[in-house]
Coordinates of C-alpha atoms in Angstrom, one line a residue:
X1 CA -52.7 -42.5 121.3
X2 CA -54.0 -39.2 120.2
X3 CA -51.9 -36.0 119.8
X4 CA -50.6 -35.3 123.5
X5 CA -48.5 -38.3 123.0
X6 CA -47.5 -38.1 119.1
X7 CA -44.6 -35.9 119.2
X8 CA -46.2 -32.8 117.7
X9 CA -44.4 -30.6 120.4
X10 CA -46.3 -26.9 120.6
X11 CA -48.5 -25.9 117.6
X12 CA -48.8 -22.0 116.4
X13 CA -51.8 -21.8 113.9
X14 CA -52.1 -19.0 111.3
X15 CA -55.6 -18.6 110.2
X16 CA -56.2 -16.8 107.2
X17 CA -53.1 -15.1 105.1
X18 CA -49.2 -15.1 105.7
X19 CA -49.4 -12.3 107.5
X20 CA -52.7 -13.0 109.4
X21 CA -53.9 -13.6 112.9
X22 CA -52.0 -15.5 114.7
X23 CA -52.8 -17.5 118.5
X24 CA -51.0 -20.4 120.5
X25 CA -53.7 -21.6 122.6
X26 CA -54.2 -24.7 121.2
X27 CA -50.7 -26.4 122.7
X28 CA -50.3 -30.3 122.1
X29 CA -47.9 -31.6 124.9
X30 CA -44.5 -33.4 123.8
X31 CA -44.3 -36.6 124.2
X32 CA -41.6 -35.7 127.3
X33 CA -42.5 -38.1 130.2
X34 CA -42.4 -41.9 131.0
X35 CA -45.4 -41.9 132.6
X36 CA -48.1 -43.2 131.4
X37 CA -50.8 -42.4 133.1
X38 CA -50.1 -38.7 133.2
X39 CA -49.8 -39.4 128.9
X40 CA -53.4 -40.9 129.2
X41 CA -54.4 -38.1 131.2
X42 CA -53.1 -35.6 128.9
X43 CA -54.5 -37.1 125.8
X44 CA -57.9 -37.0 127.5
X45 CA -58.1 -33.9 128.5
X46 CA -57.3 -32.7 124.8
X47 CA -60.3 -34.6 123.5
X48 CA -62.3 -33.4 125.9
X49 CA -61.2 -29.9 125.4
X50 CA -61.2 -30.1 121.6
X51 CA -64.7 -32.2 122.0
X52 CA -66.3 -29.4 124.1
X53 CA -65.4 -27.1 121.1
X54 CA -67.1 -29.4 118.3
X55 CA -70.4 -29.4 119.6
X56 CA -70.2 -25.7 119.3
X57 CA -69.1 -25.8 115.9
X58 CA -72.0 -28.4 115.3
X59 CA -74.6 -26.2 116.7
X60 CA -73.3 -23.1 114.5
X61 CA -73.5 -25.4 111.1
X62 CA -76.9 -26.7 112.5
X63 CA -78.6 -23.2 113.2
X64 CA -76.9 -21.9 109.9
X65 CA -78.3 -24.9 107.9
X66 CA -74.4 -25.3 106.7
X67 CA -73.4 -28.8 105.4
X68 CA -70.0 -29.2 106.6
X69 CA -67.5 -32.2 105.3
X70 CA -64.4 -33.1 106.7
X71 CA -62.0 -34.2 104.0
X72 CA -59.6 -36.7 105.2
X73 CA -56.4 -38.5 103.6
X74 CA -52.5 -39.1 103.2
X75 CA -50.8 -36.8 101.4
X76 CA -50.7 -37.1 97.2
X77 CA -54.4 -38.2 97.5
X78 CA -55.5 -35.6 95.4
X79 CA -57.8 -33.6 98.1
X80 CA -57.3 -30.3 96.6
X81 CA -57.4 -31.4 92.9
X82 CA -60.7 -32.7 93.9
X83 CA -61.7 -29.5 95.8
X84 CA -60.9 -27.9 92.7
X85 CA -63.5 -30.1 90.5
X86 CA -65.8 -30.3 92.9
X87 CA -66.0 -26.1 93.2
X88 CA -66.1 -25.7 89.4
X89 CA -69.3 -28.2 89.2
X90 CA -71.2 -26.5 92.2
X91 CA -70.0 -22.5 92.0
X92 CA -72.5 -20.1 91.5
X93 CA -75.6 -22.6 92.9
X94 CA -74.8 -22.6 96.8
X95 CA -73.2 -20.9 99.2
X96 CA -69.5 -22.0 99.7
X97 CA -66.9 -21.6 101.5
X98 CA -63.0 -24.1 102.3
X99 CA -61.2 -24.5 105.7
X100 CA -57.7 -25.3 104.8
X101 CA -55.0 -27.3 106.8
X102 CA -51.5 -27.3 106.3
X103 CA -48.5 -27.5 108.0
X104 CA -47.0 -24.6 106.0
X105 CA -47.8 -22.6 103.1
X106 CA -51.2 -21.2 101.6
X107 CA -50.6 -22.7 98.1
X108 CA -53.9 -24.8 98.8
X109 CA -56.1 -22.1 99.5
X110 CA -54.4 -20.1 96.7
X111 CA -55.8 -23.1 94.3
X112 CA -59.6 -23.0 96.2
X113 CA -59.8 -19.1 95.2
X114 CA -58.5 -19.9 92.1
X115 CA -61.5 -22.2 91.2
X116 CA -64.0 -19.6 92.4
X117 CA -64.8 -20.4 95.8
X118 CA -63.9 -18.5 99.2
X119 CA -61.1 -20.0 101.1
X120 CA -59.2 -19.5 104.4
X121 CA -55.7 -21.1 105.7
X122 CA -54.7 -22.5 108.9
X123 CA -51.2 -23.2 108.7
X124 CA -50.5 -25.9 111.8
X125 CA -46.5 -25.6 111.8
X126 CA -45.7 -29.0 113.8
X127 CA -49.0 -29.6 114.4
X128 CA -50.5 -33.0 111.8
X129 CA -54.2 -32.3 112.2
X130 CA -57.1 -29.7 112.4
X131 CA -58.9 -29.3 115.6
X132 CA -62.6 -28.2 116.6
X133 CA -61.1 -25.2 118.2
X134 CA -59.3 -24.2 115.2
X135 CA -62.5 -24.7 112.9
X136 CA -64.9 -22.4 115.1
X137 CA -61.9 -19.7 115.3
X138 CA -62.1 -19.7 111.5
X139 CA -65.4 -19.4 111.2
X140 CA -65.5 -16.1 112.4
X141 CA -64.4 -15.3 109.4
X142 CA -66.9 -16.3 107.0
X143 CA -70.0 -14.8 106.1
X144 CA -73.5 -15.8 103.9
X145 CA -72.9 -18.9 104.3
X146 CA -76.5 -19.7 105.4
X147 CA -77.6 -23.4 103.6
X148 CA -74.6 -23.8 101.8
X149 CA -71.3 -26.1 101.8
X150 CA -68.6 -25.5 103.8
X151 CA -65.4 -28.2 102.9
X152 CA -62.9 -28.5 105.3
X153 CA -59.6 -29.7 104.0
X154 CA -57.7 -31.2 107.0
X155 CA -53.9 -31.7 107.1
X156 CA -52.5 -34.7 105.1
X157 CA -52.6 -37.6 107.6
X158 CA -54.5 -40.7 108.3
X159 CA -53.8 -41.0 111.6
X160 CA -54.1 -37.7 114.3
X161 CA -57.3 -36.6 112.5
X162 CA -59.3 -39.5 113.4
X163 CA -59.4 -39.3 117.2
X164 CA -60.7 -34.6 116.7
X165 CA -64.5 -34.3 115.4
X166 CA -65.0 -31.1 114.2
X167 CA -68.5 -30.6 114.1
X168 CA -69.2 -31.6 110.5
X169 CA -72.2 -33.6 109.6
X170 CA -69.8 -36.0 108.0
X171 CA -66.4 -37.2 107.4
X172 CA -64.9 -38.3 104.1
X173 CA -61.8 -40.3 103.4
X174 CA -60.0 -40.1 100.0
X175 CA -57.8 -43.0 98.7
X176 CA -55.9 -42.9 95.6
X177 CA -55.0 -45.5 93.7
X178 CA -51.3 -44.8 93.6
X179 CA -51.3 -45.7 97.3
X180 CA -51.6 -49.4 99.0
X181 CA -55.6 -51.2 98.9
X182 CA -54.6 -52.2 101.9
X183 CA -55.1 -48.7 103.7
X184 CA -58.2 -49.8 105.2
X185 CA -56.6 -52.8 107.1
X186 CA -53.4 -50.5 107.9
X187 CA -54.8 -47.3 109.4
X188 CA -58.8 -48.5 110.2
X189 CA -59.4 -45.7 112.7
X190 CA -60.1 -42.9 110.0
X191 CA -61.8 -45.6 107.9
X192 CA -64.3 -46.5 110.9
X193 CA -64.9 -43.1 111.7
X194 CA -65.9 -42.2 108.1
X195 CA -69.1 -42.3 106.1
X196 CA -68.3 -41.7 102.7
X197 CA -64.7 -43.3 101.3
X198 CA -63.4 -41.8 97.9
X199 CA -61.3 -43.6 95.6
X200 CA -59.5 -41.1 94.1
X201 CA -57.3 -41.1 90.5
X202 CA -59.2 -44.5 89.3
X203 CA -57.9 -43.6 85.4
X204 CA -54.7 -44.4 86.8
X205 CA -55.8 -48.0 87.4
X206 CA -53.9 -49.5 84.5
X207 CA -50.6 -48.4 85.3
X208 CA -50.9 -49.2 89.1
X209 CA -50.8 -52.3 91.2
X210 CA -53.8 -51.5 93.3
X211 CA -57.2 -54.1 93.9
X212 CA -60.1 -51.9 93.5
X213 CA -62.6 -54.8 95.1
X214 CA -59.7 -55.9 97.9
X215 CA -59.7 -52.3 98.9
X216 CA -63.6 -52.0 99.5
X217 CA -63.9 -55.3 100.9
X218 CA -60.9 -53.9 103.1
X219 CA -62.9 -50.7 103.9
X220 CA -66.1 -52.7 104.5
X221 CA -64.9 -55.2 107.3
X222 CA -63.7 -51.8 109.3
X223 CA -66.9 -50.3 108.6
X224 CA -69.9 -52.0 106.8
X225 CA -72.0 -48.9 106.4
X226 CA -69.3 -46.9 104.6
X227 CA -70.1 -45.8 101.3
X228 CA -67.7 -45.9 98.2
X229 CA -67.8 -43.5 95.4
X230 CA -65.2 -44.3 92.4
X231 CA -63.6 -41.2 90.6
X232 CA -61.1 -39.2 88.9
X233 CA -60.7 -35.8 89.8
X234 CA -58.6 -35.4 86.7
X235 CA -60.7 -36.9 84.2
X236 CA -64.1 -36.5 85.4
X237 CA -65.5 -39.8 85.7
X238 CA -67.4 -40.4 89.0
X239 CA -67.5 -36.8 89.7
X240 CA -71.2 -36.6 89.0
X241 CA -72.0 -39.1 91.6
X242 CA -70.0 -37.4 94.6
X243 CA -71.8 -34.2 93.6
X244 CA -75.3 -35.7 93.6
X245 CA -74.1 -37.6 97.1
X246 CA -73.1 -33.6 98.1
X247 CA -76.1 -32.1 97.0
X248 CA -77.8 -34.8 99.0
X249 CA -76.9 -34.7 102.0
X250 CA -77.2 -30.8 101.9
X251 CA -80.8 -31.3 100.7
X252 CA -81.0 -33.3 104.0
X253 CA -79.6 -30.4 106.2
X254 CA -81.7 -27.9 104.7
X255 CA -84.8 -29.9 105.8
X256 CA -83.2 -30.9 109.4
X257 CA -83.4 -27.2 109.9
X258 CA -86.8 -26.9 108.3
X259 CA -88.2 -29.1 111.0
X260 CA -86.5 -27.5 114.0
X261 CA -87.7 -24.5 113.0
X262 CA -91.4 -25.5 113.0
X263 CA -91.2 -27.6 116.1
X264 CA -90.0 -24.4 117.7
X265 CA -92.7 -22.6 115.8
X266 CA -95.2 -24.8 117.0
X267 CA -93.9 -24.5 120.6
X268 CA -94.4 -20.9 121.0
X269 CA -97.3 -20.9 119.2
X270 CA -98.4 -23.4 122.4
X271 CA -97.5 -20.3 124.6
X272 CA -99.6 -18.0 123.2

């Protein structure tokens, strides 16, 4: 079950600074009743709220030519260290922009503008994921961001973000080593729902009981077609490859827009 059963209780989002917009329209129900069929109901009609909401986000990256990535994980993973690397490698070639998601606190987005890169906050309070609502609110904010990146951070959990598309072209999972290889088989939801799967903090491999090959093979039997990318944010190694794998898919976004444009071209030009 999804957020309207979960406990969350009402969630005030912040966008922005500490002393920024604030709205309460987004309210998760508390798990309060012992019916379930009004809990099913409930839960449905805040994906299908929240899934109404996504497609307009997915239009807006669409028509902008924006790549966005929904970074997913537990907490510790190492999202924003990798943030961090990842803005350092590609600032100053693309337009670029990070959605942040926490429960409290901007620290995160204080890091993101730190590395060079423009960042906003949502701050969730009670509330243990981002939703599509949330993300197109927050992108009123933003500006020039036409064919570039835009990373969205979501709020440490592998659970509550798996069932709330955002809109993003695709969805990345980070694993570190320090945690169990046997995430995949524990929480598969976020792991089927995901194309890319980072194994974060791999120089720590020595000094940690984790199976590298378990944990794809894991990853694999929830979802064959996910790809695996093996790096340290810390020391470097790998980070080449999830760039390229970046630069990629954007590549690919740019020329998805390229061809709407000239099939539209080419169907006015039919009206002439």
């Amino acid at each position: 079950m999804m957020c309207g059963v979960c406990g969350c209780g009402k969630v005030e989002v912040q966008v922005g600074s500490t002393n920024g917009h604030r709205h309460d329209e987004h309210q998760h129900t508390p798990h309060q009743t012992d019916d379930t069929r009004r809990l099913v109901q409930i839960e449905q009609d805040i994906l299908s709220e929240n899934a109404g909401y996504a497609v307009a986000n997915r239009e807006l990256f669409e028509q902008q030519a924006l790549l966005a990535l929904n970074l997913v994980s537990s907490p510790g993973s190492g999202k924003t260290s990798l943030l961090t690397a990842t803005i350092t490698r590609l600032s100053g070639q693309v337009p670029l922009a990070v959605i942040e998601g926490d429960q409290q606190t901007s620290r995160d987005a204080e890091r993101i503008r730190a590395a060079g890169a423009t960042a906003l906050q949502i701050n969730t309070g009670k509330g243990c994921h981002l939703d599509a609502h949330m993300i197109g609110h927050a992108m009123q904010q933003f500006t020039n961001l036409q064919g570039g990146l835009l990373f969205i951070e979501n709020v440490g959990n592998l659970v509550c973000p798996a069932g709330f598309y955002l809109g993003e072209a695709h969805r990345v999972v980070i694993l570190s080593v320090t945690e169990g290889d046997d995430k995949p088989l524990k929480y598969p939801d976020i792991f089927h729902h995901s194309d890319l799967l980072l194994i974060n903090k791999i120089d720590l491999l020595p000094y940690v009981e984790f199976d590298l090959n378990a944990c794809i093979d894991y990853a694999r039997r929830i979802n064959p077609d996910i790809e695996v990318i093996q790096l340290s944010a810390r020391t470097g190694e790998g980070m080449e490859s999830w760039v390229d794998w970046v630069n990629q898919r954007r590549q690919q976004r740019l020329q998805q827009r390229i061809s709407a444009l000239q099939a539209e071209a080419i169907r006015l030009e039919s009206l002439l």
